[in-house]
């Protein structure tokens, strides 16, 4: 005897394969619950598990990982360039310049401090991107490190390496 099952729960949102970044979701049609042979449903689940096709969540995770790794590579390059500039400038500071007056010396010191500050800010962003990648691997990606609440998807879409929600980030910056 074939058993008919209500598959309304199975007809949830699905990821569209041709959507950009695999992130778009289609709503199920509202034609009513479909009647399906439950043995075929179980068999289909087993067959799709054997095939090893990535799920929507796996595709989304892969896209996030790729974006984070690309950003991390950009930040590391930027940091190396800043450090190289600082090192070059420091070599110039070792050579005394008889023409420098107090204002020139002050300007050079200010510029050097500004470049060091920029390099430190880039290093912090590198560490933040690395933490986001670690959390992605551990399963904690998308949750605020400050309050433990979910980080809004819109924030993650704009800033994938975000490790704090907007509220916690604002509080952190005020300190």
Coordinates of C-alpha atoms in Angstrom, one line a residue:
X1 CA 0.0 0.0 0.0
X2 CA 1.4 3.4 -1.0
X3 CA 1.3 6.0 1.7
X4 CA 0.6 9.6 0.7
X5 CA 2.4 12.3 2.7
X6 CA 1.8 16.0 3.0
X7 CA 5.0 17.5 1.7
X8 CA 4.2 21.1 2.6
X9 CA 7.3 21.2 4.9
X10 CA 9.5 19.9 2.1
X11 CA 8.4 22.6 -0.3
X12 CA 10.2 25.4 1.5
X13 CA 12.4 28.0 -0.1
X14 CA 15.1 26.8 -2.5
X15 CA 18.3 28.3 -3.8
X16 CA 18.2 29.1 -7.4
X17 CA 21.3 27.7 -9.2
X18 CA 21.5 30.6 -11.7
X19 CA 21.2 33.3 -9.0
X20 CA 24.1 35.7 -8.4
X21 CA 26.3 34.2 -5.7
X22 CA 23.8 31.4 -5.2
X23 CA 22.1 33.6 -2.6
X24 CA 18.7 34.3 -4.2
X25 CA 15.8 32.3 -2.8
X26 CA 12.5 31.5 -4.5
X27 CA 9.3 31.2 -2.6
X28 CA 7.3 28.0 -3.0
X29 CA 4.3 28.1 -5.2
X30 CA 1.0 28.2 -3.3
X31 CA -0.8 25.6 -5.4
X32 CA -1.5 23.6 -2.3
X33 CA 0.2 20.6 -0.7
X34 CA 1.4 18.0 -3.1
X35 CA 0.7 14.3 -2.6
X36 CA 3.9 12.3 -2.9
X37 CA 4.8 8.7 -2.4
X38 CA 6.8 8.8 0.9
X39 CA 9.1 5.9 -0.3
X40 CA 10.1 7.9 -3.3
X41 CA 10.8 11.0 -1.1
X42 CA 13.0 8.9 1.2
X43 CA 14.8 7.4 -1.9
X44 CA 15.3 10.8 -3.4
X45 CA 16.9 12.1 -0.2
X46 CA 19.3 9.2 -0.1
X47 CA 20.1 9.6 -3.8
X48 CA 20.8 13.3 -3.5
X49 CA 23.0 12.6 -0.4
X50 CA 25.0 10.1 -2.4
X51 CA 25.5 12.5 -5.3
X52 CA 27.1 15.0 -2.9
X53 CA 25.7 18.0 -4.6
X54 CA 26.3 21.1 -2.5
X55 CA 23.3 22.5 -0.7
X56 CA 22.3 26.2 -0.8
X57 CA 23.9 26.7 2.6
X58 CA 27.2 25.1 1.4
X59 CA 27.2 27.3 -1.7
X60 CA 26.5 30.4 0.4
X61 CA 29.3 29.4 2.8
X62 CA 31.7 28.9 -0.1
X63 CA 30.8 32.3 -1.5
X64 CA 31.4 34.0 1.9
X65 CA 34.7 32.1 2.3
X66 CA 35.9 33.3 -1.1
X67 CA 34.9 36.9 -0.4
X68 CA 36.7 36.8 3.0
X69 CA 39.8 35.2 1.5
X70 CA 39.9 37.7 -1.3
X71 CA 39.6 40.6 1.1
X72 CA 42.2 39.1 3.3
X73 CA 44.7 38.9 0.4
X74 CA 43.9 42.6 -0.5
X75 CA 44.5 43.7 3.1
X76 CA 47.8 41.7 3.4
X77 CA 49.1 43.4 0.3
X78 CA 48.1 46.8 1.5
X79 CA 49.8 46.2 4.8
X80 CA 53.0 45.0 3.2
X81 CA 53.0 48.2 1.0
X82 CA 52.5 50.4 4.0
X83 CA 55.2 48.7 6.0
X84 CA 57.6 49.0 3.0
X85 CA 56.8 52.8 2.8
X86 CA 57.4 53.2 6.5
X87 CA 60.7 51.3 6.3
X88 CA 61.9 53.4 3.4
X89 CA 61.0 56.6 5.2
X90 CA 62.8 55.5 8.4
X91 CA 65.9 54.9 6.4
X92 CA 65.6 58.6 5.2
X93 CA 65.3 59.7 8.8
X94 CA 68.6 58.1 9.7
X95 CA 70.4 60.4 7.4
X96 CA 70.7 63.9 9.0
X97 CA 69.5 66.7 6.7
X98 CA 71.1 70.0 7.6
X99 CA 68.3 71.9 5.9
X100 CA 65.6 70.6 8.2
X101 CA 64.2 73.1 10.6
X102 CA 61.8 72.4 13.5
X103 CA 58.7 72.5 11.3
X104 CA 60.2 70.0 8.8
X105 CA 61.1 67.6 11.6
X106 CA 57.6 67.9 13.1
X107 CA 56.0 67.3 9.7
X108 CA 58.1 64.3 9.1
X109 CA 57.3 62.9 12.5
X110 CA 53.6 63.6 12.0
X111 CA 53.6 61.8 8.6
X112 CA 55.4 58.8 10.0
X113 CA 53.0 58.5 12.9
X114 CA 50.0 58.8 10.5
X115 CA 51.4 56.0 8.3
X116 CA 52.1 53.8 11.3
X117 CA 48.5 54.4 12.4
X118 CA 47.2 53.4 9.0
X119 CA 49.3 50.2 9.0
X120 CA 48.0 49.3 12.5
X121 CA 44.4 49.9 11.3
X122 CA 45.0 47.6 8.3
X123 CA 46.5 45.0 10.7
X124 CA 43.3 45.1 12.8
X125 CA 41.2 44.6 9.7
X126 CA 43.4 41.6 8.8
X127 CA 42.8 40.1 12.2
X128 CA 39.1 40.7 12.0
X129 CA 38.9 39.0 8.6
X130 CA 40.9 36.0 10.0
X131 CA 38.5 35.8 13.0
X132 CA 35.5 35.8 10.6
X133 CA 37.1 33.0 8.6
X134 CA 37.7 31.0 11.8
X135 CA 34.1 31.5 12.9
X136 CA 32.9 30.5 9.5
X137 CA 34.8 27.2 9.9
X138 CA 33.6 26.7 13.5
X139 CA 30.0 27.6 12.7
X140 CA 29.8 30.9 14.6
X141 CA 29.9 33.2 11.6
X142 CA 27.2 35.8 11.5
X143 CA 26.9 36.1 15.3
X144 CA 28.1 39.2 17.2
X145 CA 31.2 38.7 19.3
X146 CA 29.9 41.4 21.7
X147 CA 26.3 40.5 22.5
X148 CA 25.8 37.1 20.8
X149 CA 22.9 38.2 18.7
X150 CA 22.8 37.6 14.9
X151 CA 24.5 40.2 12.8
X152 CA 22.0 41.5 10.3
X153 CA 22.4 39.9 6.8
X154 CA 22.5 43.3 5.2
X155 CA 25.6 44.2 7.3
X156 CA 27.3 40.9 6.4
X157 CA 26.5 41.5 2.7
X158 CA 28.3 44.8 2.7
X159 CA 31.0 43.9 5.2
X160 CA 31.5 40.1 5.2
X161 CA 34.3 40.2 7.8
X162 CA 32.0 41.9 10.4
X163 CA 32.3 40.2 13.8
X164 CA 30.0 42.6 15.6
X165 CA 26.5 44.0 15.1
X166 CA 26.1 47.7 14.4
X167 CA 25.2 48.5 18.0
X168 CA 28.2 46.7 19.5
X169 CA 30.5 48.2 16.9
X170 CA 29.3 51.7 17.7
X171 CA 29.8 51.1 21.4
X172 CA 33.3 49.8 20.8
X173 CA 34.2 52.8 18.7
X174 CA 33.1 55.2 21.4
X175 CA 35.5 53.7 23.9

